CSV table of C-alpha atoms in Angstrom, one decimal:
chain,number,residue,atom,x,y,z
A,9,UNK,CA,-136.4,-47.1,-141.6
A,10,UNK,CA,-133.7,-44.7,-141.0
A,11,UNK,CA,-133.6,-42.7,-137.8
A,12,UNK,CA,-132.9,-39.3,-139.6
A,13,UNK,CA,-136.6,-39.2,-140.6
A,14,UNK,CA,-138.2,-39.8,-137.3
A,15,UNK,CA,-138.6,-36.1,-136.8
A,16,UNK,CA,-140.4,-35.5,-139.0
A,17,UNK,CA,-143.1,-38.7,-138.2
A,18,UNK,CA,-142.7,-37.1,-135.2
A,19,UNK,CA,-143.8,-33.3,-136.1
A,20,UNK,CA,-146.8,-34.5,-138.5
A,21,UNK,CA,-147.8,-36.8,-135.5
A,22,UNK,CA,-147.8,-33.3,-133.5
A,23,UNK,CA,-149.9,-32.0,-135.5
A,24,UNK,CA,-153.8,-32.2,-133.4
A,25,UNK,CA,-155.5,-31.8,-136.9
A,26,UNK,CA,-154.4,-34.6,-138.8
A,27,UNK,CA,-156.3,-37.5,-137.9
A,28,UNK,CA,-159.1,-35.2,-138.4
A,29,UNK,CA,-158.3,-34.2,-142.1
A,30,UNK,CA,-156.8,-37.6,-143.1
A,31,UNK,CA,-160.9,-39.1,-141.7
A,32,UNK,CA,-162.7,-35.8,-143.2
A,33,UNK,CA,-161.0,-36.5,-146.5
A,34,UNK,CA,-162.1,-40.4,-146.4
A,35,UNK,CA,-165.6,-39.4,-145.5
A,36,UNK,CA,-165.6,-36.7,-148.4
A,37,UNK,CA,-164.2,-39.1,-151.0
A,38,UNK,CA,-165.2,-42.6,-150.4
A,39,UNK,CA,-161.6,-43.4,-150.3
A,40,UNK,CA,-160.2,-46.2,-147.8
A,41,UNK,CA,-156.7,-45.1,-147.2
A,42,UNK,CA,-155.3,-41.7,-146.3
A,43,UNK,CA,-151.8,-40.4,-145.6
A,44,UNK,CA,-149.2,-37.4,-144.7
A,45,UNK,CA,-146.0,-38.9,-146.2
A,46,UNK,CA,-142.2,-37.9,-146.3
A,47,UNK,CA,-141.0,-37.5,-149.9
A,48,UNK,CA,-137.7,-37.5,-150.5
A,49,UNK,CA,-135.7,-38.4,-153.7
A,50,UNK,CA,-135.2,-41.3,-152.6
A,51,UNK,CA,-137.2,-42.1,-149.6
A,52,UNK,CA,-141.3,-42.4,-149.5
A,53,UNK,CA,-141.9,-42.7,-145.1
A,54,UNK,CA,-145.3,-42.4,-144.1
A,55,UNK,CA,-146.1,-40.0,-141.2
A,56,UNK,CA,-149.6,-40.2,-140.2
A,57,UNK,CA,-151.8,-43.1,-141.8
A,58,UNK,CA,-155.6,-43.8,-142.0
A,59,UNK,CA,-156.6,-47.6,-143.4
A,60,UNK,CA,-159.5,-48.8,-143.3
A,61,UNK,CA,-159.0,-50.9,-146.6
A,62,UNK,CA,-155.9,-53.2,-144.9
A,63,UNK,CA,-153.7,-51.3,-147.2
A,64,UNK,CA,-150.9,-52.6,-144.3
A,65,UNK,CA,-149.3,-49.5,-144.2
A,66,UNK,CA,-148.9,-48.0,-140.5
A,67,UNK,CA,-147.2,-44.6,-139.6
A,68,UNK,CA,-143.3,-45.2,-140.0
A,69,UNK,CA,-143.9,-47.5,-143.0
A,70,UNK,CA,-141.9,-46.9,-146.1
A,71,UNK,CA,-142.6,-47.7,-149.6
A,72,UNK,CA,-140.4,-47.7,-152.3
A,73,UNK,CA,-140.4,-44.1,-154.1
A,74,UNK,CA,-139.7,-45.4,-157.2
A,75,UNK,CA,-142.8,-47.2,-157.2
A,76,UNK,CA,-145.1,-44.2,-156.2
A,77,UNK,CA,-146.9,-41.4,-158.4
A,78,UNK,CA,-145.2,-38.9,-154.9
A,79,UNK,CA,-142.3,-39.3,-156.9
A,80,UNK,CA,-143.4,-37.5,-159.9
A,81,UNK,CA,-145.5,-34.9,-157.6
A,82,UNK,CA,-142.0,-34.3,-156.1
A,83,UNK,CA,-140.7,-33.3,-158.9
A,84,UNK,CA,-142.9,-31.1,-160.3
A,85,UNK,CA,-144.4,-30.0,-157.4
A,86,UNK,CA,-147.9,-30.5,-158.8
A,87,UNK,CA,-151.1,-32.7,-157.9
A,88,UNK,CA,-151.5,-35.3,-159.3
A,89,UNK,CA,-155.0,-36.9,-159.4
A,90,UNK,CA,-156.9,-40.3,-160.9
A,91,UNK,CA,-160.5,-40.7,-160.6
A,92,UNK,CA,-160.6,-44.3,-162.9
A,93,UNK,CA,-156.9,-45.3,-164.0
A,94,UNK,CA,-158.9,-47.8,-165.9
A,95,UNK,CA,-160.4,-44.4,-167.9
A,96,UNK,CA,-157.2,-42.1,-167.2
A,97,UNK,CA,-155.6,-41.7,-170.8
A,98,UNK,CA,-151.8,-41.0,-168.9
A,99,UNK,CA,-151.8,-43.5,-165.9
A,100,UNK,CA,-154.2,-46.9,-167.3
A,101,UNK,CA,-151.0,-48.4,-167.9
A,102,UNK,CA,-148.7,-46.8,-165.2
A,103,UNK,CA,-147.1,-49.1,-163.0
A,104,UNK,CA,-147.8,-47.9,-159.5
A,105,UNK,CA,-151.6,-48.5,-160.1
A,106,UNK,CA,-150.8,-51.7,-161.1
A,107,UNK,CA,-148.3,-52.9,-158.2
A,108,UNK,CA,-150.6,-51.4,-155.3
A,109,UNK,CA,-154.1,-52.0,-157.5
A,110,UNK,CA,-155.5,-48.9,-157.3
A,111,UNK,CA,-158.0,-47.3,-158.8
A,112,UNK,CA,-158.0,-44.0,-158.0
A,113,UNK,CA,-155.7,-41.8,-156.3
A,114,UNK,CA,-154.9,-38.3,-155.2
A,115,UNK,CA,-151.8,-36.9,-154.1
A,116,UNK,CA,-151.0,-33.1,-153.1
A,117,UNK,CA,-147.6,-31.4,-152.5
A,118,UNK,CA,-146.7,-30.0,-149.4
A,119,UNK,CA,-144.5,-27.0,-149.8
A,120,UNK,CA,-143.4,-25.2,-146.6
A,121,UNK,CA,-143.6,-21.6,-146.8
A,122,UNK,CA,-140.0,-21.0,-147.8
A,123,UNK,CA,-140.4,-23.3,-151.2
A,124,UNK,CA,-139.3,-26.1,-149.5
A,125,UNK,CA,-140.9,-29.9,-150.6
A,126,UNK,CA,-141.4,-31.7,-147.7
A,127,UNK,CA,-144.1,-34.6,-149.1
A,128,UNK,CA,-147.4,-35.2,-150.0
A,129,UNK,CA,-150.8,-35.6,-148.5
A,130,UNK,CA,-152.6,-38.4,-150.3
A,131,UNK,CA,-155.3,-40.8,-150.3
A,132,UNK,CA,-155.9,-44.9,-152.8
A,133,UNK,CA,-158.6,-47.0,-153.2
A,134,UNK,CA,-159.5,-50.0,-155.1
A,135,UNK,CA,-162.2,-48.5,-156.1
A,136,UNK,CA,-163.0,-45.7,-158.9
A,137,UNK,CA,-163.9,-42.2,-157.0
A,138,UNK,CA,-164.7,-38.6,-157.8
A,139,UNK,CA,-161.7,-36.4,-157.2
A,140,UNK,CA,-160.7,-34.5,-160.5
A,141,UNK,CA,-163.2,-31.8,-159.3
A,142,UNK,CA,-162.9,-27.9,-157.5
A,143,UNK,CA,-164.5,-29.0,-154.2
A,144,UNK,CA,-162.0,-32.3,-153.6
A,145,UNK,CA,-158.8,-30.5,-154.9
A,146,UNK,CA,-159.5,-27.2,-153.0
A,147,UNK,CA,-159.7,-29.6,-150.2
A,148,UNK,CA,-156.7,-31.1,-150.7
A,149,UNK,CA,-154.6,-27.8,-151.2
A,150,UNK,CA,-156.5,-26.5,-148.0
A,151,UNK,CA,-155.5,-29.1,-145.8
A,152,UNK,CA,-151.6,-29.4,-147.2
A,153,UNK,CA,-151.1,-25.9,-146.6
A,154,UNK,CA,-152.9,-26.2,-142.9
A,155,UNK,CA,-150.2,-29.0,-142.5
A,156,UNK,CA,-147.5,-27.0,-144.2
A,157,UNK,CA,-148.3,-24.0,-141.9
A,158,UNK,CA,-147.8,-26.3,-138.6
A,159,UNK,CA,-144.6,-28.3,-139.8
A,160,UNK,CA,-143.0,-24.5,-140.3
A,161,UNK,CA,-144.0,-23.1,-136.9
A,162,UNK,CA,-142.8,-26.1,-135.3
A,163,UNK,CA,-139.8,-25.6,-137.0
A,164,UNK,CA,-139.6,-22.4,-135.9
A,165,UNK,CA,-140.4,-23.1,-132.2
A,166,UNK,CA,-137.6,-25.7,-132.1
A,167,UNK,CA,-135.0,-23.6,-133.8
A,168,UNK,CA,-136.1,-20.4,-130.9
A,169,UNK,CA,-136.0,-23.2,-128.5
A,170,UNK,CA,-132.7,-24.3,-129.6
A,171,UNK,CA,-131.2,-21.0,-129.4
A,172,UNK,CA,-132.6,-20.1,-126.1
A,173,UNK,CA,-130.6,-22.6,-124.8
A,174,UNK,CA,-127.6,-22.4,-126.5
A,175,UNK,CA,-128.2,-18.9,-125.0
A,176,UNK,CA,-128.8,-19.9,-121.9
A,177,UNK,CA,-125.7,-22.1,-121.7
A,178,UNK,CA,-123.1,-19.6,-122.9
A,179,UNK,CA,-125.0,-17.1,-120.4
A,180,UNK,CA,-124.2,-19.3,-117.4
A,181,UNK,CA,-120.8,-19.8,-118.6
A,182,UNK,CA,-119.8,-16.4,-119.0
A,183,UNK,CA,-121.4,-15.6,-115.5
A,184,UNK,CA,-119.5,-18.8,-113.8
A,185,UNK,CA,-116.5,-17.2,-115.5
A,186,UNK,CA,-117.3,-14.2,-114.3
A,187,UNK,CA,-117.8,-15.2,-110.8
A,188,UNK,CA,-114.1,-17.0,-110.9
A,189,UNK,CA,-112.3,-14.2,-112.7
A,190,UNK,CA,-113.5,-11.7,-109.7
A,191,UNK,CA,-112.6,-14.3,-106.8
A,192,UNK,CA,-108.9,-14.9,-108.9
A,193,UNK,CA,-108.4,-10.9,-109.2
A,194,UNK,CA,-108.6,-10.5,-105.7
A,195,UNK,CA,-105.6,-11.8,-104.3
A,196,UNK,CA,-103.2,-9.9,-106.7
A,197,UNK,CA,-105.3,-6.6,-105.5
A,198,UNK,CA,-104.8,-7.3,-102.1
A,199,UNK,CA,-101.1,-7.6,-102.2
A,200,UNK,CA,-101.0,-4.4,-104.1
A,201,UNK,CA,-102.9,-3.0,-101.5
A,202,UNK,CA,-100.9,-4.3,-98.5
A,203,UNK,CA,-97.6,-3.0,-100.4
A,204,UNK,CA,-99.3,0.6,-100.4
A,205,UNK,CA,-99.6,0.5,-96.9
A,206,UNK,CA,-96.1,-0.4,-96.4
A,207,UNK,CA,-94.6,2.2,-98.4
A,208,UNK,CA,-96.8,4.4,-97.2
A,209,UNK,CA,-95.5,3.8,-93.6
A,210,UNK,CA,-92.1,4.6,-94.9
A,211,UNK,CA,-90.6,7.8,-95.1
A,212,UNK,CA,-91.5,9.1,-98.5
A,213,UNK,CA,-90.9,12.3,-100.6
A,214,UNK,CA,-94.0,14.9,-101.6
A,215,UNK,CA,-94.3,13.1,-105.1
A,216,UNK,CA,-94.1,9.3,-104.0
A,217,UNK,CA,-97.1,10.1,-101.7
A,218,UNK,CA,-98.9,11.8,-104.2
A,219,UNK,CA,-98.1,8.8,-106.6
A,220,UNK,CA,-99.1,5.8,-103.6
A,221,UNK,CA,-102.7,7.9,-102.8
A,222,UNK,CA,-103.3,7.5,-106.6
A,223,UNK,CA,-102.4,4.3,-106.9
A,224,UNK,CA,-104.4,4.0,-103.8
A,225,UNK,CA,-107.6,5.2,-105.8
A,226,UNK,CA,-107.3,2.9,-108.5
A,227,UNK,CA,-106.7,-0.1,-106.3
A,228,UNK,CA,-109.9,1.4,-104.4
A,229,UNK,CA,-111.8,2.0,-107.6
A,230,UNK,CA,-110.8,-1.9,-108.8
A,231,UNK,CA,-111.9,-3.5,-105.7
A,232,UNK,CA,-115.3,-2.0,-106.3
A,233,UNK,CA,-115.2,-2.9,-109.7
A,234,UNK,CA,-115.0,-6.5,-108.8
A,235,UNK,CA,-116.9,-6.7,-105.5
A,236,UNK,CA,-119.8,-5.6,-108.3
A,237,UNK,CA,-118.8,-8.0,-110.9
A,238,UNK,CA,-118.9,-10.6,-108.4
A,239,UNK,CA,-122.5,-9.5,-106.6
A,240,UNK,CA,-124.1,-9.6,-110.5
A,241,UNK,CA,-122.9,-13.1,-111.0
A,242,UNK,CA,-124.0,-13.9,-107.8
A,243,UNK,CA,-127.4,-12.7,-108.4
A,244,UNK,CA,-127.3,-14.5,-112.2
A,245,UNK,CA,-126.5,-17.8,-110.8
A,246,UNK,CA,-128.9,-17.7,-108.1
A,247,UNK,CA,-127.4,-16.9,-104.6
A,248,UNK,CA,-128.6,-13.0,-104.5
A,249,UNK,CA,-127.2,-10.3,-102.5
A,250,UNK,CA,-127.2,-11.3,-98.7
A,251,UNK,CA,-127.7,-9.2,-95.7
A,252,UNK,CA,-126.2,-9.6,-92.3
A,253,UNK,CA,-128.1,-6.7,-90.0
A,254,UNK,CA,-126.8,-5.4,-87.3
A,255,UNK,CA,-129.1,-3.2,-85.4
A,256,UNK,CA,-125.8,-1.5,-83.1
A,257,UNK,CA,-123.4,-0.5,-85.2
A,258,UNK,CA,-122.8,3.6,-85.8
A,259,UNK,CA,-124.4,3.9,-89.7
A,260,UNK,CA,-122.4,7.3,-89.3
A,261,UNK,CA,-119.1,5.5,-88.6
A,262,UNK,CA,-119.8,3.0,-91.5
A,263,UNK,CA,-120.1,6.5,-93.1
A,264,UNK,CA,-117.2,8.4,-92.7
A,265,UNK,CA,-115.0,4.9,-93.2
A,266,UNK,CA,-116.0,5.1,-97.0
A,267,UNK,CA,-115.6,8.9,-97.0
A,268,UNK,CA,-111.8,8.5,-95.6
A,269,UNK,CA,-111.1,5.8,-98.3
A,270,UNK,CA,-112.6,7.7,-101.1
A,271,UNK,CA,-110.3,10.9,-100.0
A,272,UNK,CA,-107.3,8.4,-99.5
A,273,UNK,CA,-107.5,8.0,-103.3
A,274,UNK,CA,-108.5,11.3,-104.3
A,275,UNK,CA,-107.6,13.9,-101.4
A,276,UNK,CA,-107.7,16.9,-103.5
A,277,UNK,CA,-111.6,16.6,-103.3
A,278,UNK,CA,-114.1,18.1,-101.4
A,279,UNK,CA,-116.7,16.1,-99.5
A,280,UNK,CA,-119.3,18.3,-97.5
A,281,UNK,CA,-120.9,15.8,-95.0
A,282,UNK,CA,-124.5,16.6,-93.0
A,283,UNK,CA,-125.5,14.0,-90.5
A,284,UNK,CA,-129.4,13.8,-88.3
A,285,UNK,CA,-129.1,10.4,-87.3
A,286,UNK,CA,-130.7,9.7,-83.9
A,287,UNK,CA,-130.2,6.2,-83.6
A,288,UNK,CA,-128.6,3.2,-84.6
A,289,UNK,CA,-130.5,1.1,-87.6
A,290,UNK,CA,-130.7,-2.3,-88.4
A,291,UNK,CA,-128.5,-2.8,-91.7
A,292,UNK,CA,-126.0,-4.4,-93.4
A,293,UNK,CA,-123.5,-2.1,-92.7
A,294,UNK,CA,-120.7,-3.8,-95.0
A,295,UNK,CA,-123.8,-3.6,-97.9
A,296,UNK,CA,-124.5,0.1,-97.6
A,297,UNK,CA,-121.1,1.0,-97.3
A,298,UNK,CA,-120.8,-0.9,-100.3
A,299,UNK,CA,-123.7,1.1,-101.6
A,300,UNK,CA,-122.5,4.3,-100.8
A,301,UNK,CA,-118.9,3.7,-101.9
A,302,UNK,CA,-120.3,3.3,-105.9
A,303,UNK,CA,-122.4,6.5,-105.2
A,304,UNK,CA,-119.4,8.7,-103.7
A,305,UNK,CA,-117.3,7.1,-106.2
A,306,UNK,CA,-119.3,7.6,-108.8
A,307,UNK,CA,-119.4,11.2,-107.8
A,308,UNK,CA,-115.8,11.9,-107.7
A,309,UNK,CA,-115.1,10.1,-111.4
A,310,UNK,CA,-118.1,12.1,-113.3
A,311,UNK,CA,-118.4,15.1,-111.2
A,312,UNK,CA,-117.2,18.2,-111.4
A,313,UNK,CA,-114.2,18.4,-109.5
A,314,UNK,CA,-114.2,22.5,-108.9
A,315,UNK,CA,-117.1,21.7,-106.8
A,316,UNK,CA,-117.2,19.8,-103.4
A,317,UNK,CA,-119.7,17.1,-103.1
A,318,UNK,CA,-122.2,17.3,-100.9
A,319,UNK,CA,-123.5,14.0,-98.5
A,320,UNK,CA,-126.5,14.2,-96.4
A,321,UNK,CA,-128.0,11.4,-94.2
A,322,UNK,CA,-131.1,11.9,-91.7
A,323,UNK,CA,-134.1,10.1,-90.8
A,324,UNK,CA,-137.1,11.7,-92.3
A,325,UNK,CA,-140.9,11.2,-91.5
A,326,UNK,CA,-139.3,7.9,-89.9
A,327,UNK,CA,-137.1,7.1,-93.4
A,328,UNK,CA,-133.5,7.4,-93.2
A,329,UNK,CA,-132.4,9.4,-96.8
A,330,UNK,CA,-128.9,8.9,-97.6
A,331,UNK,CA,-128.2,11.3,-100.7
A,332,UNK,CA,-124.9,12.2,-102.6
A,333,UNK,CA,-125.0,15.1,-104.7
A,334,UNK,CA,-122.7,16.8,-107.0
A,335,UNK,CA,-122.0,19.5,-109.6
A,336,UNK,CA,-121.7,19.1,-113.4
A,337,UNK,CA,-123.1,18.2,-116.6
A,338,UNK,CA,-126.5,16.8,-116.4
A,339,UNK,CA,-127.2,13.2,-117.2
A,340,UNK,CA,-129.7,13.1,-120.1
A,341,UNK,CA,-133.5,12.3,-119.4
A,342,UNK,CA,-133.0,9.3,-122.0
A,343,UNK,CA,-129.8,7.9,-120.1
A,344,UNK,CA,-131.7,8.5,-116.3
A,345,UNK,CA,-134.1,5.5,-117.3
A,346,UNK,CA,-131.2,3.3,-117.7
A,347,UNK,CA,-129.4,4.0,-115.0
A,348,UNK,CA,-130.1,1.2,-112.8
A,349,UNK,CA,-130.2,-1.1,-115.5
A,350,UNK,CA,-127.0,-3.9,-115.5
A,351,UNK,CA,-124.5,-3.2,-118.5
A,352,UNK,CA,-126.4,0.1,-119.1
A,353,UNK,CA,-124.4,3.5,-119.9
A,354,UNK,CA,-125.2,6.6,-121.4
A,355,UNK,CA,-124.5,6.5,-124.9
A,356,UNK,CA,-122.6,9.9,-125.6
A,357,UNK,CA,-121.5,10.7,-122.0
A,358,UNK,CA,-118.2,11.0,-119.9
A,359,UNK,CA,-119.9,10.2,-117.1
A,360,UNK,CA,-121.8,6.8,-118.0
A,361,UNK,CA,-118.8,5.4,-118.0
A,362,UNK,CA,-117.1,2.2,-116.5
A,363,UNK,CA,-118.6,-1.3,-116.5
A,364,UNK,CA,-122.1,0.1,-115.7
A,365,UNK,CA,-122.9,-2.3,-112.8
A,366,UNK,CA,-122.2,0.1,-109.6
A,367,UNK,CA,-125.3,1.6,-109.8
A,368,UNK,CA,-126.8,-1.5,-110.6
A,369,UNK,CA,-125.1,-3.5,-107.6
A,370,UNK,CA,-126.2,0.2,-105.5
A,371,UNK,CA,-129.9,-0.7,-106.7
A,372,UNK,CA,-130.1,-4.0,-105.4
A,373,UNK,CA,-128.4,-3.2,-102.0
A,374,UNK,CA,-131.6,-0.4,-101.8
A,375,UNK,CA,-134.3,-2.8,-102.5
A,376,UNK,CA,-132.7,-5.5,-99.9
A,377,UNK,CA,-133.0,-3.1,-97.3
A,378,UNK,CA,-136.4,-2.8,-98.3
A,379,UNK,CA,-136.0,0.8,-99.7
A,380,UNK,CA,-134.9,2.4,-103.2
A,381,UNK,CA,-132.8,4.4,-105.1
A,382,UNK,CA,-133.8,7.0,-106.7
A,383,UNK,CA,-131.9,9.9,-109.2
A,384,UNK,CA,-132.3,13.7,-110.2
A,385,UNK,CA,-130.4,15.7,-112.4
A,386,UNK,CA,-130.5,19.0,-113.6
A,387,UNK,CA,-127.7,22.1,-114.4
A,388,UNK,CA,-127.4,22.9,-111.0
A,389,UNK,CA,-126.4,18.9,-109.5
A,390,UNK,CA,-127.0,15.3,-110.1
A,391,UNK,CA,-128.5,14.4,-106.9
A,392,UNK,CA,-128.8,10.1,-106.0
A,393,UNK,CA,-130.7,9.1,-103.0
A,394,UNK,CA,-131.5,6.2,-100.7
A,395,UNK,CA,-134.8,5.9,-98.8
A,396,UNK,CA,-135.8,3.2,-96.4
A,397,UNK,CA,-138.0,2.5,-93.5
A,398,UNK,CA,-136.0,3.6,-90.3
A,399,UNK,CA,-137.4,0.5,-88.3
């Protein structure tokens, strides 16, 4: 028997209810032998087999199609039924009663749901039985279209199955490329940055300075970019965001070294800054300046830029709230519940735009600390804020 059929031997065999039907349908007949078979047109394979004549037929067995009444139910897609072929007018001299000396037979086609023939559920004897009547046929039909039914959702279930992992697959290899595409665009962006520095150092007219602080800002604004890349793909492919606390270190310092980068890039903007820290906390002050950086600069690209911003930190009721706030458009109540979402933007606005991680990456920082991240917007200012516990 040929291997190409041993899925489908294999999905009949699945199937709980068979060996029930194929034994309810010899107790309701008389018959000896029962069968869910594989019809092809040119290949009779039997999936699921109950003899208790000797018929010497097991599951996987195959029989010549030629020499099978299947063959003519395959083609016309109809039952075909023999309570006496010794009676029957059509089949008395047929040869497949003769070769496998039957007496009566029944054989019903199993069409998937889509049209599709996949075989026949039958059932021989030696022996003349009662078949050609509503109760055995509606059985019959019943029982292929159960069987039918099953063979399709199995289908079904391995195709989703099949394409989850397919999924799956190209989803880790887009995230593994991912990861190596942000480690690979470092280097390049560091140099750029070290040769910024050096011109910078240099003495330079009013318009080359101008021209090295933007450039500045985009190398800035790229090196967040990937830092977020690379945290999402770290988080995808299972190493998470890390924290290394440090329960010493000024959180105001960590502060004010974003807010002089961010003006570095873009000194024609106003920062308003409020600090009420009493004491020192224990975070990850790399991660929250992190944080903070996508806030400020998210700030400075989508807000509006005849306003200062406004950035308060204090500890509150024994939380420390870090906001950023800024004038401008509103976001829309349907793009705020997608804000925090990977890959998510608003659909018609300005300012969703970008690669729509930094506020996802600025999420995830929050809820490592054991805190949130949390968003108003109205007509007056879009207002984002961090709360944790001030331990």
């Amino acid at each position: 028997m040929s291997h190409d059929f041993q899925s489908d031997i294999d999905a009949v065999q699945g199937i709980g209810a068979v060996p029930t039907i194929l034994d309810v349908i010899c107790r309701t007949t008389g018959m000896g032998f029962a069968a869910v078979a594989r019809v092809t047109d040119d290949r009779w394979i039997a999936c699921q087999v109950l003899d208790n004549i000797d018929f010497g037929l097991a599951a996987g067995g195959e029989l010549e199609v030629e020499t099978t009444l299947c063959h003519e139910v395959r083609q016309a897609k109809e039952v075909v039924v023999i309570d006496n072929v010794a009676e029957d007018l059509i089949y008395c001299g047929h040869h497949t009663p003769a070769t496998y000396g039957l007496q009566s037979y029944i054989s019903m086609p199993i069409i998937l749901p889509d049209g599709t023939f996949f075989g026949t559920l039958c059932a021989i004897d030696p022996k003349p039985a009662e078949l050609n009547n509503p109760k055995v046929l509606g059985m019959f039909k019943l029982f292929a279209e159960l069987i039918a039914y099953h063979l399709d959702a199995n289908q079904k279930l391995e195709l989703a199955r099949a394409s989850l992992m397919d999924e799956k697959a190209t989803s880790e290899l887009r995230e593994q490329f991912i990861a190596v595409l942000g480690h690979d665009l470092r280097n390049p962006l560091a140099s750029i940055d070290g040769a910024i520095n050096i011109l910078k150092r240099e003495p330079q007219t009013d318009k080359a300075l101008k021209v090295l602080s933007m450039m500045r800002g985009s190398v800035m604004r790229m090196s967040t970019l990937i830092g977020n890349v690379l945290d999402f793909a770290r988080g995808r492919l299972g190493g998470g965001l890390t924290l290394t606390t440090d329960a010493e270190a000024s959180l105001q310092d960590t502060l004010d070294q974003v807010v002089a980068e961010i003006l570095s890039g873009h000194p024609e903007r106003q920062i308003n800054l409020s600090y009420d820290l009493q004491h020192a906390l224990p975070v990850d002050h790399q991660r929250i300046g992190q944080m903070f950086s996508n806030l400020l600069g998210n700030a400075v690209t989508h807000g509006s830029a005849d306003h200062p911003i406004h950035v308060q930190a204090s500890i509150i009721d024994g939380e420390l709230h870090l906001s950023v706030a800024n004038a401008g458009d509103p976001i829309p109540a349907s793009s705020i519940q997608k804000l925090f979402l990977p890959f998510k933007r608003g659909e018609a606005e300005s300012s969703m735009q970008g690669l729509g991680l930094g506020l996802y990456i600025a999420s995830q920082i929050a809820e490592a600390h054991g805190g949130r991240l949390d968003v108003s917007s109205d007509d007056v200012e879009t207002r984002f804020t961090f709360r944790m516990p001030a331990r």
